[in-house]
Amino acid sequence: MRVEEIIGKIAERVPLFGEYYRKEATREMERELREKVVSEIEAFERKLMELAKGKPFSELGKINEISKRILHLKDSIRYAPYGYTGFFAQKGTGEEELEKLLEKDLELLNWACGLHELEKLEEMEEAIERGWKILDERKGVIHGSIS
């Protein structure tokens, strides 16, 4: 028997077991998503440090500021509230709310995967602002302030 079948059979007799397993699976999925987003940001940080090597001293301050801002954003993503399990814990939460959260997570992932394409410091600054906006919108979905 496959794992899903075994869990299904246990859940037939112990209804809360299936819900518990689903919550654990979503926690793991969300953790992997965060790790991917953070690893993309870390690759961008390495690129930024390489970029700094070839820049004149006058631009290093701007690069340092970008570096600090991306580090803060990375940590905020890494430690952001977990969203999926909160949805499953609430009675009456529907697919629409979960869909909004997943859309924000996909947007965040796409944003992070696109960081390596940035070349200009101004583009990098704009991208960091965009990352913050996506993260704030994601928090709004979790807390119910974004419809």
Coordinates of C-alpha atoms in Angstrom, one line a residue:
M1 CA 0.0 0.0 0.0
R2 CA 1.1 3.6 -0.7
V3 CA 1.5 6.1 2.0
E4 CA -1.6 8.0 1.0
E5 CA -3.7 4.8 1.1
I6 CA -2.4 4.0 4.6
I7 CA -3.1 7.5 5.8
G8 CA -6.6 7.3 4.3
K9 CA -7.3 4.1 6.1
I10 CA -6.1 5.4 9.4
A11 CA -8.1 8.7 8.8
E12 CA -11.3 6.6 8.3
R13 CA -11.0 5.4 11.9
V14 CA -9.3 8.4 13.4
P15 CA -10.7 11.5 11.6
L16 CA -8.3 14.0 13.0
F17 CA -5.3 12.0 11.9
G18 CA -5.9 12.9 8.2
E19 CA -6.1 16.6 9.1
Y20 CA -2.9 16.4 11.2
Y21 CA -1.1 14.7 8.3
R22 CA -2.3 17.3 5.8
K23 CA -1.1 20.1 8.1
E24 CA 2.3 18.5 8.4
A25 CA 2.6 18.1 4.7
T26 CA 1.7 21.7 4.1
R27 CA 4.2 22.9 6.7
E28 CA 6.9 20.9 4.8
M29 CA 5.8 22.3 1.5
E30 CA 5.9 25.8 2.8
R31 CA 9.3 25.3 4.4
E32 CA 10.7 24.0 1.0
L33 CA 9.2 27.0 -0.8
R34 CA 10.9 29.4 1.7
E35 CA 14.2 27.6 1.3
K36 CA 14.0 28.0 -2.5
V37 CA 13.2 31.7 -2.2
V38 CA 16.0 32.3 0.3
S39 CA 18.5 30.3 -1.8
E40 CA 17.6 32.5 -4.8
I41 CA 18.2 35.6 -2.7
E42 CA 21.5 34.3 -1.4
A43 CA 22.6 33.7 -5.0
F44 CA 21.7 37.3 -5.7
E45 CA 23.7 38.4 -2.7
R46 CA 26.8 36.6 -4.1
K47 CA 26.2 38.3 -7.4
L48 CA 26.0 41.6 -5.7
M49 CA 29.3 41.0 -3.9
E50 CA 31.0 40.1 -7.2
L51 CA 29.6 43.2 -8.7
A52 CA 31.1 45.3 -5.9
K53 CA 34.6 44.1 -6.7
G54 CA 34.6 45.9 -10.0
K55 CA 32.9 49.1 -8.9
P56 CA 34.5 52.4 -8.0
F57 CA 34.6 53.4 -4.3
S58 CA 31.9 56.0 -4.9
E59 CA 29.3 53.3 -5.7
L60 CA 30.2 50.9 -2.8
G61 CA 28.0 52.8 -0.4
K62 CA 25.0 52.2 -2.6
I63 CA 25.9 48.5 -3.0
N64 CA 26.3 48.2 0.7
E65 CA 22.8 49.7 1.2
I66 CA 21.3 47.3 -1.3
S67 CA 23.1 44.4 0.5
K68 CA 21.6 45.4 3.9
R69 CA 18.1 45.8 2.5
I70 CA 18.2 42.5 0.7
L71 CA 19.5 40.8 3.9
H72 CA 16.6 42.3 5.9
L73 CA 14.1 41.2 3.3
K74 CA 15.6 37.7 3.2
D75 CA 15.3 37.3 6.9
S76 CA 11.8 38.6 6.8
I77 CA 10.9 36.0 4.2
R78 CA 12.7 33.2 6.1
Y79 CA 10.8 34.1 9.4
A80 CA 7.5 35.2 8.0
P81 CA 4.3 33.7 9.5
Y82 CA 3.4 30.3 8.1
G83 CA 0.2 30.8 6.2
Y84 CA -1.1 27.4 5.0
T85 CA -1.5 25.8 8.4
G86 CA -3.4 28.8 9.7
F87 CA -5.8 28.4 6.9
F88 CA -6.5 24.8 7.7
A89 CA -6.9 25.5 11.4
Q90 CA -9.7 28.0 10.7
K91 CA -13.2 26.6 10.3
G92 CA -14.9 27.8 7.1
T93 CA -11.8 28.9 5.3
G94 CA -12.2 28.1 1.6
E95 CA -10.3 27.4 -1.5
E96 CA -10.5 31.1 -2.5
E97 CA -8.4 32.3 0.5
L98 CA -5.9 29.5 0.0
E99 CA -5.7 30.3 -3.7
K100 CA -4.8 33.9 -2.9
L101 CA -2.0 32.8 -0.5
L102 CA -0.6 30.4 -3.1
E103 CA -0.7 33.1 -5.7
K104 CA 1.4 35.4 -3.5
D105 CA 3.8 32.6 -2.8
L106 CA 4.2 31.9 -6.5
E107 CA 4.7 35.7 -7.1
L108 CA 7.4 35.7 -4.4
L109 CA 9.1 32.7 -5.9
N110 CA 9.0 34.2 -9.4
W111 CA 10.4 37.5 -8.0
A112 CA 13.3 35.7 -6.3
C113 CA 14.1 33.6 -9.4
G114 CA 14.3 36.8 -11.5
L115 CA 16.8 38.5 -9.3
H116 CA 19.8 37.0 -11.1
E117 CA 18.8 38.9 -14.2
L118 CA 19.3 42.3 -12.7
E119 CA 22.4 44.3 -13.7
K120 CA 21.8 47.9 -12.7
L121 CA 21.8 49.1 -9.1
E122 CA 18.6 51.0 -9.7
E123 CA 16.9 47.9 -11.0
M124 CA 18.1 46.1 -7.8
E125 CA 16.6 48.8 -5.6
E126 CA 13.3 48.6 -7.4
A127 CA 13.3 44.8 -7.2
I128 CA 13.9 44.9 -3.4
E129 CA 10.9 47.3 -3.1
R130 CA 8.8 44.9 -5.1
G131 CA 9.9 42.0 -2.9
W132 CA 8.7 43.9 0.2
K133 CA 5.4 44.7 -1.5
I134 CA 4.8 41.1 -2.3
L135 CA 5.7 40.0 1.3
D136 CA 3.4 42.7 2.7
E137 CA 0.5 41.6 0.4
R138 CA 1.1 38.0 1.5
K139 CA 0.8 39.1 5.1
G140 CA -2.4 40.9 4.2
V141 CA -3.8 37.6 2.8
I142 CA -2.9 35.7 5.9
H143 CA -4.5 38.4 8.2
G144 CA -7.5 38.9 6.0
S145 CA -6.9 42.4 4.9
I146 CA -6.4 41.6 1.2
S147 CA -9.3 40.4 -0.9

